[in-house]
CSV table of C-alpha atoms and ligand atoms in Angstrom, one decimal:
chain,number,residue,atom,x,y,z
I,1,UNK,CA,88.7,98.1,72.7
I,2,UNK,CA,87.6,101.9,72.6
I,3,UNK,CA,89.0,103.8,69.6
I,4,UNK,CA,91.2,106.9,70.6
I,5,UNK,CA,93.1,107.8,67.1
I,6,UNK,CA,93.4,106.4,63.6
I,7,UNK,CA,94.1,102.4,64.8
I,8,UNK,CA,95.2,103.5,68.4
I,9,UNK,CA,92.9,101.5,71.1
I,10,UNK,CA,92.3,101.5,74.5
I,11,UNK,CA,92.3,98.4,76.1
I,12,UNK,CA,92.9,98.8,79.9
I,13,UNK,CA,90.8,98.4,82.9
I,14,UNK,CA,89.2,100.5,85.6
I,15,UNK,CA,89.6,99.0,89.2
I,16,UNK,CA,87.6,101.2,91.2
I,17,UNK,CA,87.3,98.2,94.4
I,18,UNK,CA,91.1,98.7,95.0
I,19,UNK,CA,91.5,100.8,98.2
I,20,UNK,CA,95.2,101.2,98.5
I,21,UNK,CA,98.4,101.4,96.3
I,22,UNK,CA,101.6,99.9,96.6
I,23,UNK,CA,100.1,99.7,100.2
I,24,UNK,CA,101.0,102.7,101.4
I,25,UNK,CA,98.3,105.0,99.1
I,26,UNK,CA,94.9,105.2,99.8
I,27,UNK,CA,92.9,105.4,96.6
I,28,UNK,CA,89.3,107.5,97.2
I,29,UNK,CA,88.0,105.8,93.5
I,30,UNK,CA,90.3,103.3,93.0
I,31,UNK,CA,92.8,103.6,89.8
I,32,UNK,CA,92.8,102.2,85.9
I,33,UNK,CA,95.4,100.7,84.0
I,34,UNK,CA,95.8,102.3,80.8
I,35,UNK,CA,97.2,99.8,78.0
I,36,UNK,CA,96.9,100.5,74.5
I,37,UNK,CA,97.1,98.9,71.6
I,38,UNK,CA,98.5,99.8,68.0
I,39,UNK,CA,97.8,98.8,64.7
I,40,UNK,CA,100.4,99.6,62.0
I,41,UNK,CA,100.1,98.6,58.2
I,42,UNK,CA,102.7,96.0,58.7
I,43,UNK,CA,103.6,95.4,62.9
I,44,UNK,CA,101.0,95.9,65.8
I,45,UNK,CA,102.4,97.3,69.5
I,46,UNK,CA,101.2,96.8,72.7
I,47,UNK,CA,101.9,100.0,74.7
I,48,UNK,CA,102.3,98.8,78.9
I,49,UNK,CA,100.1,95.8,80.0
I,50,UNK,CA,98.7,95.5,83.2
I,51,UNK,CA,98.0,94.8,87.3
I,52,UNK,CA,98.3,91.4,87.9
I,53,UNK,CA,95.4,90.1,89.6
I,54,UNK,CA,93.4,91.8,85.5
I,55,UNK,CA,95.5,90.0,83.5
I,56,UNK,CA,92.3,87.7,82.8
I,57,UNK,CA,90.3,91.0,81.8
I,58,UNK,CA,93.4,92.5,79.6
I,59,UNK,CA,93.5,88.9,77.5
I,60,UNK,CA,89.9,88.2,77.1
I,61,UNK,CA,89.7,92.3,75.8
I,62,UNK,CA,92.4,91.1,73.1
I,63,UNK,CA,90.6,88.0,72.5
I,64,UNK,CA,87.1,89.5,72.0
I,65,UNK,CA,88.8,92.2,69.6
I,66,UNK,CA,90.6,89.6,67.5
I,67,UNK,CA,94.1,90.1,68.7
I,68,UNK,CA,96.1,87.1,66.8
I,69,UNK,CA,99.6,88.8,67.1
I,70,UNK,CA,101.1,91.7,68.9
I,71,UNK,CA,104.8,92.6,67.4
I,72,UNK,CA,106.3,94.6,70.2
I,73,UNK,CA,105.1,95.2,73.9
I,74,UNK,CA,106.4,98.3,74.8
I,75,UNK,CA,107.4,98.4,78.7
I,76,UNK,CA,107.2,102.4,79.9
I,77,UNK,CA,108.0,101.5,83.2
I,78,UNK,CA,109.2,98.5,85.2
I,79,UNK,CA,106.0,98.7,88.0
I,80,UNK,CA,104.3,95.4,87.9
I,81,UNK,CA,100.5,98.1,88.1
I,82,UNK,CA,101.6,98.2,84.3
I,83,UNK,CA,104.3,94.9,83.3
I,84,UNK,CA,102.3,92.5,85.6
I,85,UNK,CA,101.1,90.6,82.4
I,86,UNK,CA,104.5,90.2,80.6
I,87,UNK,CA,105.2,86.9,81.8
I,88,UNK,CA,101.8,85.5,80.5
I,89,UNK,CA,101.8,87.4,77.6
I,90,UNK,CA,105.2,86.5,75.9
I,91,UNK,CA,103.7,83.0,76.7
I,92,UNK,CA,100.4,83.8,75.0
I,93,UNK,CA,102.2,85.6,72.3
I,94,UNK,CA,105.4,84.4,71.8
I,95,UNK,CA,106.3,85.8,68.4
I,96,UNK,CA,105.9,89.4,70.9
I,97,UNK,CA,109.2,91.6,71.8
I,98,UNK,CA,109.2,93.5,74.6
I,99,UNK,CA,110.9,96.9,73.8
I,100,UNK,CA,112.1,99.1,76.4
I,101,UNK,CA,115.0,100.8,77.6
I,102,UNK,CA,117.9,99.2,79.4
I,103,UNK,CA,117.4,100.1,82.9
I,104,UNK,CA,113.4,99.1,83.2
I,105,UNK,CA,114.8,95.5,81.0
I,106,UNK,CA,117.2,95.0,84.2
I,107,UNK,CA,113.9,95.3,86.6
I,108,UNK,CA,111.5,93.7,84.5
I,109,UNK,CA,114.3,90.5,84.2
I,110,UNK,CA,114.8,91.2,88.3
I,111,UNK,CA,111.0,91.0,88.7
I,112,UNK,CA,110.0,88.8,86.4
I,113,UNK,CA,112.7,86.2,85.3
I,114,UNK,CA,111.6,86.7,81.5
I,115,UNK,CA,114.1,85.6,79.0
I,116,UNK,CA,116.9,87.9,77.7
I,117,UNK,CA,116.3,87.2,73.9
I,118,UNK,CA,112.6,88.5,74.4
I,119,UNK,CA,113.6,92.2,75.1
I,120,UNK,CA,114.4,94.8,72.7
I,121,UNK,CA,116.2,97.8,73.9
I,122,UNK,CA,115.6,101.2,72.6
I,123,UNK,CA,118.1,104.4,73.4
I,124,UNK,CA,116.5,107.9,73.6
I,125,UNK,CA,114.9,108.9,70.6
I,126,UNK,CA,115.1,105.7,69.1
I,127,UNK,CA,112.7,104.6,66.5
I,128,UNK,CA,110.8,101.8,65.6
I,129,UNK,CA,108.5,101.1,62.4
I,130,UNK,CA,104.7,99.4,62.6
I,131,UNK,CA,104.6,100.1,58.8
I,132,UNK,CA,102.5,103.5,58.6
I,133,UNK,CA,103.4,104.7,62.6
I,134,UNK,CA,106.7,105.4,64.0
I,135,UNK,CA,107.5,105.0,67.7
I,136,UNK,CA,109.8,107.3,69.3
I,137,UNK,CA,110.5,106.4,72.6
I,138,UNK,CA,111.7,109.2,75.0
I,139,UNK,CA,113.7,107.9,78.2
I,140,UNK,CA,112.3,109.7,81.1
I,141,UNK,CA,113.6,108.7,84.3
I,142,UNK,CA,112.2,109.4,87.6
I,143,UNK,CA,108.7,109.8,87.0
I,144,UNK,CA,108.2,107.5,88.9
I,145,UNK,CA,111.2,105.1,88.7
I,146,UNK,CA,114.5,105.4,87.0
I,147,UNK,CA,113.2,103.3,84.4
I,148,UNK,CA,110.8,105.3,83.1
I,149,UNK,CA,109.8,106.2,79.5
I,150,UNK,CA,107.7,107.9,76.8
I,151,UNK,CA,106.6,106.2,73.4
I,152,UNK,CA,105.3,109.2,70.7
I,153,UNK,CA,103.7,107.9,67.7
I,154,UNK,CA,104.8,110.7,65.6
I,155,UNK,CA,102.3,110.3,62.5
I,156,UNK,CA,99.3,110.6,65.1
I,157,UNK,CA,100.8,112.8,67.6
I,158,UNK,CA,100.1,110.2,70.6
I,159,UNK,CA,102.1,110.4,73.4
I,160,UNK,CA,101.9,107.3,76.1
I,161,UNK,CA,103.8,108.8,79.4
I,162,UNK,CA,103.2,105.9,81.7
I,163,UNK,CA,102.4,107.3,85.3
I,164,UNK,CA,103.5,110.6,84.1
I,165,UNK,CA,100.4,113.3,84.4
I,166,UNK,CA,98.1,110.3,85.9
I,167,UNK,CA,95.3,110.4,88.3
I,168,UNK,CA,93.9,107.5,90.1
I,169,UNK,CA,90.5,108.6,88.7
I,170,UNK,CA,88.1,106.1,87.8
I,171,UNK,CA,84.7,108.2,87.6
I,172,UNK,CA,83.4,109.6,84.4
I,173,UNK,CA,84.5,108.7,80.5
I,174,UNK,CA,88.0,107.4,79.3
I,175,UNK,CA,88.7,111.2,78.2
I,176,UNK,CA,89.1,114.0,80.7
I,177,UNK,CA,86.5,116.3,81.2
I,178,UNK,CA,88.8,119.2,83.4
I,179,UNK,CA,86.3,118.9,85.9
I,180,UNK,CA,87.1,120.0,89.7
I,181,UNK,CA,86.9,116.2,90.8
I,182,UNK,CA,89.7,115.2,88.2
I,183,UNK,CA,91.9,118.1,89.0
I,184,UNK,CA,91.7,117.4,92.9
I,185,UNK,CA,92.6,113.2,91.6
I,186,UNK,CA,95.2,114.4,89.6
I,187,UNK,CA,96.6,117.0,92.3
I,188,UNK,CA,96.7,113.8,95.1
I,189,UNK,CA,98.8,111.7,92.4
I,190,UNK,CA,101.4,114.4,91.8
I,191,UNK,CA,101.8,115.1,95.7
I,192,UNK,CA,101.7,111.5,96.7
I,193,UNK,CA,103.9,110.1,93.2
I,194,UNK,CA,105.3,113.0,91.6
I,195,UNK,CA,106.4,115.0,94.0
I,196,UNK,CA,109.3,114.0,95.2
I,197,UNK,CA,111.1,114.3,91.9
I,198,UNK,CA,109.6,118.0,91.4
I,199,UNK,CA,112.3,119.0,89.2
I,200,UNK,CA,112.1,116.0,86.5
I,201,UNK,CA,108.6,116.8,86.4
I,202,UNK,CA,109.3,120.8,85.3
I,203,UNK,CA,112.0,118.9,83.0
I,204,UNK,CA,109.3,116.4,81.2
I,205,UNK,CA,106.7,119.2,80.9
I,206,UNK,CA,108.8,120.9,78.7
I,207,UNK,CA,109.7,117.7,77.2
I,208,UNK,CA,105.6,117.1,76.3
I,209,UNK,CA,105.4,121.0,75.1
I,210,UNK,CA,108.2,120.6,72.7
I,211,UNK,CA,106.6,117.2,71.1
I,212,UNK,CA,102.9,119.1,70.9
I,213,UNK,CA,100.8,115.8,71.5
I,214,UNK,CA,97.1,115.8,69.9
I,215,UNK,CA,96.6,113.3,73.1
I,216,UNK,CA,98.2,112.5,76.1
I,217,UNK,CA,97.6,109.2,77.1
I,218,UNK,CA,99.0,108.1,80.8
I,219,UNK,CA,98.7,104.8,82.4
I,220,UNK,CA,96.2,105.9,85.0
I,221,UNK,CA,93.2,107.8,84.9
I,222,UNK,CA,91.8,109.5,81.8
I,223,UNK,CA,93.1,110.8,78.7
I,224,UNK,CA,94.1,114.1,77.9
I,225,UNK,CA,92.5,116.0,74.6
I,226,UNK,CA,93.4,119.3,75.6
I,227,UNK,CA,97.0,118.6,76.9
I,228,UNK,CA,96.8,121.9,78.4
I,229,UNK,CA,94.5,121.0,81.1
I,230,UNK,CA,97.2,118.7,82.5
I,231,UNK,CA,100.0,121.0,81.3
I,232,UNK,CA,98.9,124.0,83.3
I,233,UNK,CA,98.4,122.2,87.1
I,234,UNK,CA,101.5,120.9,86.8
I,235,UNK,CA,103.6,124.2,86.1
I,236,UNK,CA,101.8,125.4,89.1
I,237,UNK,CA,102.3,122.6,91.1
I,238,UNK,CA,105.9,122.4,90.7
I,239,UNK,CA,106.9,125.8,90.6
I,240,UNK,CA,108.5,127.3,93.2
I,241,UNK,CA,105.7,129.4,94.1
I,242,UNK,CA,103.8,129.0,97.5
I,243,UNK,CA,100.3,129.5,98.4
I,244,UNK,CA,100.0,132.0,101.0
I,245,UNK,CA,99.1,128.7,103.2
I,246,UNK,CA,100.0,127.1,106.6
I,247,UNK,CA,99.4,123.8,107.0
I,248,UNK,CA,99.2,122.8,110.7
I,249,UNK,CA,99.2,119.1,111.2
I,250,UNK,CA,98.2,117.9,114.6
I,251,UNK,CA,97.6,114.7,117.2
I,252,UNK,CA,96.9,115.6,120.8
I,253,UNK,CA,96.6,113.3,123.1
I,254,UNK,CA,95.2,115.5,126.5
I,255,UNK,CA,94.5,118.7,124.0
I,256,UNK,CA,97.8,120.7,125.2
I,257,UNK,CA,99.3,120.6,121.6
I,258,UNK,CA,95.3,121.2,119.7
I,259,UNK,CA,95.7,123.7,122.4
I,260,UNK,CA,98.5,125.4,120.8
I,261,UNK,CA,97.5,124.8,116.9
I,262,UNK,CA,94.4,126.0,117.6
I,263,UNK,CA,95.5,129.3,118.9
I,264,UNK,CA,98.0,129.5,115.7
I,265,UNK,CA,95.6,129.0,113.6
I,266,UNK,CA,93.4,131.4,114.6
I,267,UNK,CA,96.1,134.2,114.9
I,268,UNK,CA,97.0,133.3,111.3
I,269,UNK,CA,93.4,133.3,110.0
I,270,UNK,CA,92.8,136.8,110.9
I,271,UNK,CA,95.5,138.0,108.9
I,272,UNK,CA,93.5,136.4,105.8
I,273,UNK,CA,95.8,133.8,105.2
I,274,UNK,CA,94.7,130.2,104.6
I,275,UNK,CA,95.4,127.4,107.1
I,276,UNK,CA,94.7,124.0,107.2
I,277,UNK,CA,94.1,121.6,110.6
I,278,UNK,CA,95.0,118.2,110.2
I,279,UNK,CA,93.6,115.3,112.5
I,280,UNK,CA,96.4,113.3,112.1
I,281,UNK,CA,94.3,110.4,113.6
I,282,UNK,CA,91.4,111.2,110.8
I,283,UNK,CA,93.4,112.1,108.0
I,284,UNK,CA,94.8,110.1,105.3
I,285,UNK,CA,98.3,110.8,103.9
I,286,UNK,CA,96.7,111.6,100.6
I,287,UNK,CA,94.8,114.3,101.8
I,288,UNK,CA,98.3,115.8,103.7
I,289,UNK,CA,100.4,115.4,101.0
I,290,UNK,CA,98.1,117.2,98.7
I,291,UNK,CA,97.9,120.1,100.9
I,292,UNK,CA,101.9,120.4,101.3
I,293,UNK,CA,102.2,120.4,97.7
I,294,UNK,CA,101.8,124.7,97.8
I,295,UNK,CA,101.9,125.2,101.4
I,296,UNK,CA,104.1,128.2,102.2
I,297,UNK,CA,104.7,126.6,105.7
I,298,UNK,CA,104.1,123.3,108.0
I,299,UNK,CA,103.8,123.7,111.7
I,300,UNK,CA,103.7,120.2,113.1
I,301,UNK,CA,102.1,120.1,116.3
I,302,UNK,CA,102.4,116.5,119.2
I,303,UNK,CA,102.1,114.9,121.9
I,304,UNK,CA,104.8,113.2,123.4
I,305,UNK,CA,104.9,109.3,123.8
I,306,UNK,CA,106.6,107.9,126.5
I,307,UNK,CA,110.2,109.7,125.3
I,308,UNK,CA,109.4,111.0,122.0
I,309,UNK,CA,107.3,112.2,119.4
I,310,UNK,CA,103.8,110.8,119.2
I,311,UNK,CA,104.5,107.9,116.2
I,312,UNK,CA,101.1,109.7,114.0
I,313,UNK,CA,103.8,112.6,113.8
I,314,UNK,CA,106.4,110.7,113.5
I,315,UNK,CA,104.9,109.7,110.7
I,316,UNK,CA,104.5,112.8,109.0
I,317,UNK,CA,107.6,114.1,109.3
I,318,UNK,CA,109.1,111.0,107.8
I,319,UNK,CA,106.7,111.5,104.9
I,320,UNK,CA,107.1,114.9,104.1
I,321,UNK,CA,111.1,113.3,104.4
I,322,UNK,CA,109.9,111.5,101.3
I,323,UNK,CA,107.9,113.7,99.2
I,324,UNK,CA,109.8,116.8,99.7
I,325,UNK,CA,107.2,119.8,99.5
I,326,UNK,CA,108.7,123.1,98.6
I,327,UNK,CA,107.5,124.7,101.9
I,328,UNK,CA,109.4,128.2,102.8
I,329,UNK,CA,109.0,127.6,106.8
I,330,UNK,CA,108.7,124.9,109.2
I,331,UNK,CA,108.6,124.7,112.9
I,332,UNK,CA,107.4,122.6,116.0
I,333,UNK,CA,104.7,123.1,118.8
I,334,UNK,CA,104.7,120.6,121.2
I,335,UNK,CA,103.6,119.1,124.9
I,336,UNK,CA,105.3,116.5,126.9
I,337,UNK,CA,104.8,115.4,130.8
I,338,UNK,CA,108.2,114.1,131.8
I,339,UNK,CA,110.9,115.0,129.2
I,340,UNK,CA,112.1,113.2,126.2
I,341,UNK,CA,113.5,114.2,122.7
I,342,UNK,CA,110.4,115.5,120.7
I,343,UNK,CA,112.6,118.2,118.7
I,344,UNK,CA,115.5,115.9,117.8
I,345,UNK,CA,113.8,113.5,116.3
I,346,UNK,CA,111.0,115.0,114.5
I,347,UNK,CA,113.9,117.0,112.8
I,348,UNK,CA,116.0,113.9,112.5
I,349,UNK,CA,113.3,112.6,110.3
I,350,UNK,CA,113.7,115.6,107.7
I,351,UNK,CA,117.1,115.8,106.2
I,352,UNK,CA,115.8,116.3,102.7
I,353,UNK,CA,113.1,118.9,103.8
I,354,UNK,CA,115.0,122.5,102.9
I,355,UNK,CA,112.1,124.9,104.6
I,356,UNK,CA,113.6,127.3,107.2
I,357,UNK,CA,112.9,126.3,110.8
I,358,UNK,CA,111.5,128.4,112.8
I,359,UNK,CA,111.5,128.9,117.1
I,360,UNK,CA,109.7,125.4,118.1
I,361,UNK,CA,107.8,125.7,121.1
I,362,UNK,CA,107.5,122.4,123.4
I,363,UNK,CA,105.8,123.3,126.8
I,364,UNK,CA,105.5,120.7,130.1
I,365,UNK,CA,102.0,119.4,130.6
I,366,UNK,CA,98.9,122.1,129.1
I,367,UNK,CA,100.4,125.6,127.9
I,368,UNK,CA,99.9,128.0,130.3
I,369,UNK,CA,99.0,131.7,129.0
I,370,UNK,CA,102.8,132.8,128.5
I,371,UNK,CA,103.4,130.1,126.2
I,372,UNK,CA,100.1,131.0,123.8
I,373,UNK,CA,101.9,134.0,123.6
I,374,UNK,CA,105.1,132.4,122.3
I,375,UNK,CA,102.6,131.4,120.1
I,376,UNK,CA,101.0,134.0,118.9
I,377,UNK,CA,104.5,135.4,118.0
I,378,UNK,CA,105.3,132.4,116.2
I,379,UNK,CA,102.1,133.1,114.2
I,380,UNK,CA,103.4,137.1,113.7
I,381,UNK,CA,106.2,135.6,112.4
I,382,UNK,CA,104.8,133.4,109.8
I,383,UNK,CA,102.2,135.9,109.0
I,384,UNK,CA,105.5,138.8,108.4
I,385,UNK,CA,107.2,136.1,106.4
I,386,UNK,CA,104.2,134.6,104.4
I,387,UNK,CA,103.1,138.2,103.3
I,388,UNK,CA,106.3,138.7,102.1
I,389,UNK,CA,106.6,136.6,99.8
X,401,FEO,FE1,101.7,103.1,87.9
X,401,FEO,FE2,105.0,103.5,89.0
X,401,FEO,O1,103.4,102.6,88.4
């Protein structure tokens, strides 16, 4: 166990071999689970636990380090990435409680038929005593589950926040150095994790600020020193300021609709602001949803399929559905040889997304010269609305 603050360890494991998460997310390096433990002058805590298929790795780190008895497990969050070992470890460790709040006790009892007696449950800004450390636990659902929580240890001015200002980072030292790499890991866990619930997240970093940590310690990726660092992308990130950005998605199957991004884009470039092509046969979702986390505006451009969108944007548009990017504009370019309801359902797919839509412009078979003009007015348009903001 590595030594982060007077008797506060780290005891989790990096799993840089594992490719996707929850398998949905692809993971460039892989992810750690953070577990920690604590040793008060009179009860020891276990803060989160682990991935099932480390469970091995997490006990033989307690055995090697002498662990005899842990007092409390405290469950941040229901996930199994981080309560995976409960089961085994109320076995291994029986005189153990595992403390948590109500709601993650009704998943982790869902998930992992554990005994009722076992759990303690802690209200917001409930304490409990390890003798010489106090830990206040700080209900904070919705990042990522409505189960989630915070555990401060007050004397030491350590705050666990579970998946809360993670990174599925895995390269480097257990601390974070604020390089460019972690930034651009921690930027692809907010869009792909964090983002939907955007407005808990502005909630909890006011939450960390007013409790003025000495370390942050989430459950993925490395540790935070200078809470700043972490502190600062996020305000950014969920603001509601834009980049002055356009992110053009595309697939094209006979190059009518790359046709028509392409000549976007280009119109937009020349007025110096920033735009993004995406392959949506060569991109990941990762690398999408980090670019729609400050993209003033999405134009989604497709092919048809037989009688509707091609299913790569279909896709997308069910995504962004999901992780709700503050985009100011949105609109549709489009190609199809025979008809078929490529508007309808595209925008069928985004309910939750607020953006203002803009003229969408689907053309039969390869755009002929008057419809690149509709495009380059679509692009005037962005350009006259981006500028503005
Ligand atoms: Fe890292 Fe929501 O689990």
């Amino acid at each position: 166990m590595e030594l982060l603050a007077n008797n506060i360890f780290y005891c989790g494991e990096k799993h840089p071999q594992r490719a996707i998460f929850d398998q949905l997310i692809p993971l460039p390096q892989g992810t750690t689970y953070n577990s920690f433990f604590i040793i008060g002058s009179e009860k020891t805590a276990l803060i989160d636990t682990i991935y099932p298929p480390l469970i091995d790795e997490l006990l033989e780190t307690l055995q090697k380090n002498n662990v005899k008895t842990i007092d409390y497990i405290v469950a941040n969050h229901g996930e199994q990435d981080h309560s995976g070992a409960l089961p085994v470890l109320v076995e291994r460790f029986p005189e153990a409680k595992i403390v948590t709040n109500p709601k993650c006790k009704e998943l982790l009892i869902a998930e992992h038929h554990i005994d009722e007696n076992k759990f303690i449950t802690v209200a917001d800004k409930e304490t409990i005593s390890l003798g010489d450390k106090t830990l206040e636990f700080h209900h904070a659902p919705w990042v990522h589950w409505p189960d989630t929580m915070f555990t401060f240890v007050k004397e030491d001015k350590v705050l666990f926040t579970c998946d809360f200002l993670g990174a599925h980072h895995t390269q480097g030292d257990i601390f974070a150095d604020n390089s460019k790499e972690l930034e651009i890991s921690a930027k692809r866990y907010y869009a792909e994790i964090m983002m939907p619930y955007r407005n808990f997240c502005k909630k909890y970093v006011c939450l960390v600020e007013e409790l003025k940590p000495n370390m942050v310690c989430p459950s993925h990726g490395p540790i935070y020193k200078d809470v700043s660092f972490i502190l600062n992308l996020y305000k950014s990130w969920t603001s509601d300021d834009v980049v002055k950005k356009v992110v053009v998605p595309y697939v094209s199957m006979y190059n009518s609709s790359y046709e028509m991004a392409k000549r976007l884009s280009e119109c937009i470039k020349k007025s110096g602001i920033e735009v993004v092509m995406a392959d949506l046969v060569e991109t990941d979702e990762g690398e999408i949803a980090m670019e729609l986390v400050d993209a003033a505006a999405v134009v989604l451009a497709c092919s048809m399929v037989l009688a509707g969108p091609h299913p790569k944007a279909v896709y997308v548009a069910y995504l962004m559905n999901l992780i709700k990017p503050k985009m100011k504009y949105f609109a549709i370019l489009g190609s199809y040889g025979w008809g078929g309801r490529l508007v309808e359902t595209i925008e069928g797919l985004m309910p939750m997304v607020r953006a203002e839509k803009l003229e969408n412009i689907v053309v039969k078979g390869k755009p002929t010269e008057e419809d690149l003009q509709k495009v380059d007015k679509l692009a005037d348009e962005l350009i006259e609305k981006i500028q503005a903001l």
